[in-house]
Short mmCIF file of C-alpha atoms in Angstrom, two decimals:
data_model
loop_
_atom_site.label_atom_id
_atom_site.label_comp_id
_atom_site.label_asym_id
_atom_site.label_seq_id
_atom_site.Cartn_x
_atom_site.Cartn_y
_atom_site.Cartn_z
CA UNK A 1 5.61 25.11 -3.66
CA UNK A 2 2.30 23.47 -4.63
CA UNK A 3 1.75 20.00 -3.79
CA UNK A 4 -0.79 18.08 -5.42
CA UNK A 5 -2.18 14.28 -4.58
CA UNK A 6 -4.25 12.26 -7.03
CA UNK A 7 -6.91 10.55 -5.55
CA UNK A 8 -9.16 10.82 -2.43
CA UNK A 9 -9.28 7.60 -0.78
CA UNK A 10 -8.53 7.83 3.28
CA UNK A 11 -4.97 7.52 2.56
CA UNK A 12 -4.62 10.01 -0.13
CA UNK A 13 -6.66 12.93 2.04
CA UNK A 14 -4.84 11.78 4.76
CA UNK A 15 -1.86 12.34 3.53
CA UNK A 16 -2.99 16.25 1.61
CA UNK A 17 -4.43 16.93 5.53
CA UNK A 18 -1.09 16.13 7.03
CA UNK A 19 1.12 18.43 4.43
CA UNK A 20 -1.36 21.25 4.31
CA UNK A 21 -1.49 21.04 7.95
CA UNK A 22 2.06 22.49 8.16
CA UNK A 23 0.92 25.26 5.90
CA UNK A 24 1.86 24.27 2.58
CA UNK A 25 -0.53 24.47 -0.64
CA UNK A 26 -1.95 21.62 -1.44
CA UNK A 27 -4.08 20.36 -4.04
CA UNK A 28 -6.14 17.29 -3.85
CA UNK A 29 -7.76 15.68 -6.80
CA UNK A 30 -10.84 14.18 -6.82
CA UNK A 31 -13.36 12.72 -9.71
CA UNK A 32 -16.35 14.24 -7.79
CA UNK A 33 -15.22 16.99 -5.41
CA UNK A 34 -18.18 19.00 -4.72
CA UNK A 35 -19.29 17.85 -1.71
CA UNK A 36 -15.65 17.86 -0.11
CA UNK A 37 -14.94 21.48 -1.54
CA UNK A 38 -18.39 22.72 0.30
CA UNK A 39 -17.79 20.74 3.59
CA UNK A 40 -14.53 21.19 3.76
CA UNK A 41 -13.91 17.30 5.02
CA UNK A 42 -14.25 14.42 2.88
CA UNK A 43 -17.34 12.47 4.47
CA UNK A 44 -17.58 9.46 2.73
CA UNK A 45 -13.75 8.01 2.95
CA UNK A 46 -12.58 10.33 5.98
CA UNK A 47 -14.85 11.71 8.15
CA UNK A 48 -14.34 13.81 11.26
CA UNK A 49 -10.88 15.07 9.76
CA UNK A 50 -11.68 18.89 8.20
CA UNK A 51 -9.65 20.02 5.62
CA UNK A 52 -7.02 22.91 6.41
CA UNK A 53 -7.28 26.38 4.65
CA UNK A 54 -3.98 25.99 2.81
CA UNK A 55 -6.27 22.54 1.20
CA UNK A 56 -7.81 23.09 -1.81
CA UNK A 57 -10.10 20.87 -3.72
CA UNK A 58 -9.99 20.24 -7.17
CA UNK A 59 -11.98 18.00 -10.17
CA UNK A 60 -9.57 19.81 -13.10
CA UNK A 61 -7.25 17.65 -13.42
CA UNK A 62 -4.89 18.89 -15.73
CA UNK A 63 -4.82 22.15 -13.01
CA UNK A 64 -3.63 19.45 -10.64
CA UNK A 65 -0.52 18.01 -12.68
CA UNK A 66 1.05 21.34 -13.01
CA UNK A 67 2.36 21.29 -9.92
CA UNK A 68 6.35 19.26 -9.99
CA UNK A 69 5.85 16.85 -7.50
CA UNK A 70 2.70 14.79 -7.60
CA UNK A 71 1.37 11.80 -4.83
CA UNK A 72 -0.83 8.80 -6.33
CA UNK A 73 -3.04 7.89 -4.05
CA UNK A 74 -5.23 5.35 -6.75
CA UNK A 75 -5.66 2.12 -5.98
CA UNK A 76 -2.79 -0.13 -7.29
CA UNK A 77 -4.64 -2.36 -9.78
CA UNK A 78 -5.49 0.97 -11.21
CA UNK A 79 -2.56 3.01 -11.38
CA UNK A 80 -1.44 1.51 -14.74
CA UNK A 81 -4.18 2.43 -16.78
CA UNK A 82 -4.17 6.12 -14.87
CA UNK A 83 -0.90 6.96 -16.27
CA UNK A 84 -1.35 5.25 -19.95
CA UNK A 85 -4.12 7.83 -19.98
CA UNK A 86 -2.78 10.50 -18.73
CA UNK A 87 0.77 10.23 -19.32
CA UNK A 88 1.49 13.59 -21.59
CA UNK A 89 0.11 15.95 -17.99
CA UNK A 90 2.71 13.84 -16.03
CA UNK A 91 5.44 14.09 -18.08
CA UNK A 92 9.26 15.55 -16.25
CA UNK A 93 7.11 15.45 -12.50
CA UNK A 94 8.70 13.40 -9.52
CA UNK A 95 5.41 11.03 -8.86
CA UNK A 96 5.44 9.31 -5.41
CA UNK A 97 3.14 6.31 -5.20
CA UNK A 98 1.56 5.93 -2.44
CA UNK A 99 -0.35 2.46 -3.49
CA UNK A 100 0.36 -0.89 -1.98
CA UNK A 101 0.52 -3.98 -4.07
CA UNK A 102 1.99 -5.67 -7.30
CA UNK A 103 -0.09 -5.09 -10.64
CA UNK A 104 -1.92 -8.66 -11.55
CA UNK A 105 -1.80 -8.18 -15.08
CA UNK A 106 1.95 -7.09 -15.28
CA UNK A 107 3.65 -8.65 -12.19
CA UNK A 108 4.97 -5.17 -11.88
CA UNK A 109 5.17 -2.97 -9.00
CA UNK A 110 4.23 0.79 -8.77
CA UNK A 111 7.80 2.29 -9.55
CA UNK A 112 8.39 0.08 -12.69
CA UNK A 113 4.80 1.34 -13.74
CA UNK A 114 5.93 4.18 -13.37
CA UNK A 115 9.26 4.49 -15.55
CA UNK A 116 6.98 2.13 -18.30
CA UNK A 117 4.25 4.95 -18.42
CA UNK A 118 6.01 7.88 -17.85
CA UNK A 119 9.74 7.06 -18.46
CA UNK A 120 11.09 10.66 -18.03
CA UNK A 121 9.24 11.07 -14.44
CA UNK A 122 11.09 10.71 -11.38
CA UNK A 123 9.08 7.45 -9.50
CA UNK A 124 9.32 7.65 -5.82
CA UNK A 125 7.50 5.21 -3.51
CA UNK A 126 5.76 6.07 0.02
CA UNK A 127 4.92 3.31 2.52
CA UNK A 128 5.45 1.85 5.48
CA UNK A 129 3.47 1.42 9.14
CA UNK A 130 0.66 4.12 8.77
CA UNK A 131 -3.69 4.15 9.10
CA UNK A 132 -5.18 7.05 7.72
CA UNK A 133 -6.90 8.11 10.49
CA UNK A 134 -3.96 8.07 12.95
CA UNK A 135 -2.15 10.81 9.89
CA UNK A 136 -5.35 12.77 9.32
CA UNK A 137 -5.42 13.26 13.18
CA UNK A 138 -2.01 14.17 13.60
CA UNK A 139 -0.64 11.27 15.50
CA UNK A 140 3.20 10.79 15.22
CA UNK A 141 3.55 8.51 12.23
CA UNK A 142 7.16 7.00 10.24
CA UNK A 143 7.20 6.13 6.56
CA UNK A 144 9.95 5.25 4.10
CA UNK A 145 10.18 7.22 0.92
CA UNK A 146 12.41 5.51 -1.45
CA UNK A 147 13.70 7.43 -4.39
CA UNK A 148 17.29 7.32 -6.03
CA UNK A 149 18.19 10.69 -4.92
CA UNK A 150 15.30 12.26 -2.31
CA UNK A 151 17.05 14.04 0.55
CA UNK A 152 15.02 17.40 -1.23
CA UNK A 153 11.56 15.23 -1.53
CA UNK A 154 12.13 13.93 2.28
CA UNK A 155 12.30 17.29 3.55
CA UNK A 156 9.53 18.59 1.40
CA UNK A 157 6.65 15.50 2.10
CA UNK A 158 7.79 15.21 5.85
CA UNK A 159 5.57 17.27 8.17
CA UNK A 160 5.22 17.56 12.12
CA UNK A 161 3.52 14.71 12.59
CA UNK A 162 4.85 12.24 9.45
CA UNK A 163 8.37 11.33 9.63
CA UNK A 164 9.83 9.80 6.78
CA UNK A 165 12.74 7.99 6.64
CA UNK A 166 14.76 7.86 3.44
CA UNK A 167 15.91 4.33 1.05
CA UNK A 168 17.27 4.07 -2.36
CA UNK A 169 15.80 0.38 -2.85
CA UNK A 170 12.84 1.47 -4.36
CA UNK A 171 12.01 -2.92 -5.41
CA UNK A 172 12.55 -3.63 -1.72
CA UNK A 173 9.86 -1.06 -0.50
CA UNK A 174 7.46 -1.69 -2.99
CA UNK A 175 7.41 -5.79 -1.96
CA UNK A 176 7.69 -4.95 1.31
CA UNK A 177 4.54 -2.77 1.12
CA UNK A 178 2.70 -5.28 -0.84
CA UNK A 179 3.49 -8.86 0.80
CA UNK A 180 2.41 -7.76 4.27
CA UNK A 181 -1.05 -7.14 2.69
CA UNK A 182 -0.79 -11.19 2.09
CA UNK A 183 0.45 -11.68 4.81
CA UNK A 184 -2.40 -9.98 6.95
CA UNK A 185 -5.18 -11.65 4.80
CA UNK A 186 -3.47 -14.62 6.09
CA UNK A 187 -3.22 -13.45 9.68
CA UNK A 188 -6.72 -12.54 9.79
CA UNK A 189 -8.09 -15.32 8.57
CA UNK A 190 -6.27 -17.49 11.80
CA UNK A 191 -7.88 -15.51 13.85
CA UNK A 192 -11.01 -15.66 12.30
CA UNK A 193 -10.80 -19.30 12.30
CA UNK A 194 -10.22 -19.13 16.17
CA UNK A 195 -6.89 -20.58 14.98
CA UNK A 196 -5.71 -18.38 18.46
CA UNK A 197 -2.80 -16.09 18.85
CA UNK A 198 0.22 -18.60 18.50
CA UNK A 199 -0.94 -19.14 14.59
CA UNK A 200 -1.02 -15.75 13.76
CA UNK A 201 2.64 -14.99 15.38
CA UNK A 202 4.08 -18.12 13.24
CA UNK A 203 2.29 -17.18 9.92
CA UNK A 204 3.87 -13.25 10.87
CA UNK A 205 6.99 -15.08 10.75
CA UNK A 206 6.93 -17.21 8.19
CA UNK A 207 5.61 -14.66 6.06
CA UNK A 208 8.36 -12.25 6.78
CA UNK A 209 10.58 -14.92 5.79
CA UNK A 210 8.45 -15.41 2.39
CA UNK A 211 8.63 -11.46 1.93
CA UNK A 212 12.26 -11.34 2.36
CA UNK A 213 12.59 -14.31 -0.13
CA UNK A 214 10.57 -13.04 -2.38
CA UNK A 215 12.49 -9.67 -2.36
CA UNK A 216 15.99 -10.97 -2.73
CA UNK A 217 14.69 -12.85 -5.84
CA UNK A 218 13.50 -9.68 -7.72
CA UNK A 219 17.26 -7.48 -6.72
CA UNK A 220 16.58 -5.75 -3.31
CA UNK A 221 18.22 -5.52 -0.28
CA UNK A 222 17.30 -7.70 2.66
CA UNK A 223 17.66 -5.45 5.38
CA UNK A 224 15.34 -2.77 3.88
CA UNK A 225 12.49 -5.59 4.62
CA UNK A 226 13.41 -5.41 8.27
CA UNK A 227 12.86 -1.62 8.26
CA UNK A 228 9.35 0.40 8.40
CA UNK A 229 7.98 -0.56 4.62
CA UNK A 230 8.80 -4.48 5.62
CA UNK A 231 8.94 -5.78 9.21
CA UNK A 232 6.92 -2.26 10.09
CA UNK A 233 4.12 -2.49 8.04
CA UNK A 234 3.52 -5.75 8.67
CA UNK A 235 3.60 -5.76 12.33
CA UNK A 236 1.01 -2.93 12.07
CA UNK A 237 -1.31 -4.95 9.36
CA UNK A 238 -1.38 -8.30 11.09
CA UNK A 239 -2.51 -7.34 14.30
CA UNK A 240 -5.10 -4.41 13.95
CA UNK A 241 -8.95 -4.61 12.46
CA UNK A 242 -7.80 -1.21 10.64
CA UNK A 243 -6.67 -2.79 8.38
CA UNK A 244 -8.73 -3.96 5.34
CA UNK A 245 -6.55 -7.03 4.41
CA UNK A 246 -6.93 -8.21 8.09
CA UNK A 247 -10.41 -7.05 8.96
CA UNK A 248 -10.96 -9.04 5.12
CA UNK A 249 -9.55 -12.35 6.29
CA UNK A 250 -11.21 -12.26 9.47
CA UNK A 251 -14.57 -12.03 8.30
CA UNK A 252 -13.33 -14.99 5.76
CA UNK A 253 -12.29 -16.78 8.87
CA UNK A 254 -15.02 -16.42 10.80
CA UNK A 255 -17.69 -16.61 7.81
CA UNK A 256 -18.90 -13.43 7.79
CA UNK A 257 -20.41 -11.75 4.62
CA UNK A 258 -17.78 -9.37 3.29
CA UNK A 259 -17.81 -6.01 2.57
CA UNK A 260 -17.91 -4.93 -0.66
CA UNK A 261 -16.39 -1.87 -2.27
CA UNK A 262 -13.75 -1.49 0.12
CA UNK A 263 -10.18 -1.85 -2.15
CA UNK A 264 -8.65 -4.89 -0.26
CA UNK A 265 -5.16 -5.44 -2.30
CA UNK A 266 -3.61 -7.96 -0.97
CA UNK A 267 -6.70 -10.06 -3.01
CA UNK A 268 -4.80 -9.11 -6.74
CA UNK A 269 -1.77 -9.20 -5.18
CA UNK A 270 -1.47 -12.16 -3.14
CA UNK A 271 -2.60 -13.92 -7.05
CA UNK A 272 0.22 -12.00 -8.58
CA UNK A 273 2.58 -13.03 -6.34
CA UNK A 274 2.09 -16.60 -6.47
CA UNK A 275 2.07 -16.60 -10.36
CA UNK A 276 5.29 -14.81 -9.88
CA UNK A 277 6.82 -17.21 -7.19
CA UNK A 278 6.02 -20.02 -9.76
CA UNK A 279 8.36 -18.45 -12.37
CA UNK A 280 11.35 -17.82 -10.37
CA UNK A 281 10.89 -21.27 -8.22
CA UNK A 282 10.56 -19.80 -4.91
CA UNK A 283 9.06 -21.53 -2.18
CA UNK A 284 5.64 -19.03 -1.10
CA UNK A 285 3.47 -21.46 0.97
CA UNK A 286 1.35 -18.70 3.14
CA UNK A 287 1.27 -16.97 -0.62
CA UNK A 288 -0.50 -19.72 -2.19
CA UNK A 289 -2.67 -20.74 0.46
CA UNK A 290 -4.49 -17.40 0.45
CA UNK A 291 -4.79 -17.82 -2.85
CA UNK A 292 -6.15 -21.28 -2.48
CA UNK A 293 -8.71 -19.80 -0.09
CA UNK A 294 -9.59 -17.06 -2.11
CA UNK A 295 -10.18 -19.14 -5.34
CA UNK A 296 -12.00 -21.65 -3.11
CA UNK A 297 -9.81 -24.62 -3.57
CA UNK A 298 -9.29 -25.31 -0.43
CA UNK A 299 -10.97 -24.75 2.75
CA UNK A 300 -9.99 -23.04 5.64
CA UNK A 301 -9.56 -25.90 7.58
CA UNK A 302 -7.38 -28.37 4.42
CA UNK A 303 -5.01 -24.73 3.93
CA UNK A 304 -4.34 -25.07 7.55
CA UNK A 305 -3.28 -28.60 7.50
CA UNK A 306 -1.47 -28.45 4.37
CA UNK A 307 1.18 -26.06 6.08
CA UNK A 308 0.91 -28.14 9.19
CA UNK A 309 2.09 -31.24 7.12
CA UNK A 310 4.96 -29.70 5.03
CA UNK A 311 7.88 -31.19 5.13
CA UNK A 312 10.44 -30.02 8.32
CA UNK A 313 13.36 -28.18 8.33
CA UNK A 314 15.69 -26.05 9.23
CA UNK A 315 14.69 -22.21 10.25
#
């Protein structure tokens, strides 16, 4: 079977190179594919990783939706409006997203976007510890696909080099994939901020503690947050300059100028998250400091000593 994956970020190639590795068809979409059709590698977001034969390109993309089981590999804060415009080519498919983050407009994540969009798809949800480059070079990698019923899609997404292990709490890997994102902005900027190693290990912690919080509140399961989408992902996150949300907050912690048009999502979704916190009365301190740092309400230096001087307690 044909698989096809919409969108050519690093992630989403990385992900068609890995499958199509193996020797499966794959189809990857892209809004301007000519140059990656011709080179065979996709220069500007992956370069140094060609494409396998079994790879094609494609810019049709109602060609691409035929096939029955479909990656989306958009950028979160864009994956609602993608399927409210192209809902009627997705209709009946299993759709994995393979997006981090909560929508800011909605407070949704990617699998409720999903079902509200295209209610008689299948939503599945891909994430966990993984860089692009380490999967488009065929370095062992382990994900967590959550879908209700996905022993089929495990074995048909897993290749030699991506493992994926299989969950039915789709809420708990979505937030798990998301809050780390926070969480690294958070991390980054410590060490940025020459805040030195011992910060970043406590604000690892203490986010955990606000992901698995945070979780519980919206109906998942705690211990999927201690597997590879929760405690994984964001041991991977917070301590690598791969990552965007970390290499983000450390040039914000050091002062650097900051990239631009590099998709950093823990930005929308650290702000979503906090608005959400708010509502249900949950206690998100790391949470609302990024976002206090982001908005520019508070320094660096004030967002540090506000969590210094909360109140003790208990672990």
């Amino acid at each position: 079977m044909t698989i096809s994956v919409l969108g050519a970020g690093a992630f989403g190639t990385a992900l068609a190179i890995s499958i199509a590795r193996d020797g499966r068809d794959v189809l990857l979409w892209a809004r301007a594919p000519e140059d990656m059709a011709t080179v065979r590698e996709n220069t500007r977001r992956l370069p140094g990783h060609r494409f396998p034969d079994s790879l094609k390109v494609a810019r049709d993309l109602p060609a691409a939706c035929a096939t029955e089981v479909i990656l989306l590999a958009t950028p979160m804060q864009k994956l609602s409006q993608f399927l409210g415009e192209n809902a009627a080519l997705l209709t009946g498919k299993t759709l994995v997203a393979c997006c981090k983050g909560i929508d800011l407009e909605t407070g949704l994540g990617s699998a409720e976007i999903i079902r509200r969009h295209v209610p008689d798809a299948t939503p599945a949800i891909l994430s966990g510890p993984s860089f692009a480059v380490d999967i488009a070079a065929g370095l062992p990698t382990a994900l967590t696909l959550a879908v209700e019923d996905g022993e089929g899609l495990q074995q048909i997404l897993s290749t030699s080099n991506l493992r994926l292990y299989r969950s039915a709490d789709l809420v708990g890997v979505e937030i798990g994939g998301a809050l780390k994102n926070v969480v690294a902005i958070a991390c980054g900027i410590a060490i940025g901020a020459g805040l030195g190693e011992s910060a970043r290990a406590a604000l690892m912690t203490r986010g955990y503690a606000e992901m698995q919080r945070f979780a519980i509140a919206q109906g998942a399961r705690p211990e999927t947050l201690a597997g590879l989408s929760g405690f994984g992902d964001l041991s991977l996150t917070c301590t690598s300059e791969k990552s965007r949300n970390f290499a983000f907050g450390l040039a914000l912690g050091r002062g650097d100028t900051l990239p631009e048009g590099t998709t950093i999502e823990g930005k929308a979704t650290a702000k979503a998250v906090s608005s959400l916190a708010k509502k249900l009365n949950l206690d998100m301190p790391i949470a609302n400091m990024v976002v206090a740092v982001l908005d520019k309400h508070l320094t660096i230096k004030e967002a540090t000593m506000a969590l210094l001087a909360r109140p003790l307690k208990e672990e």
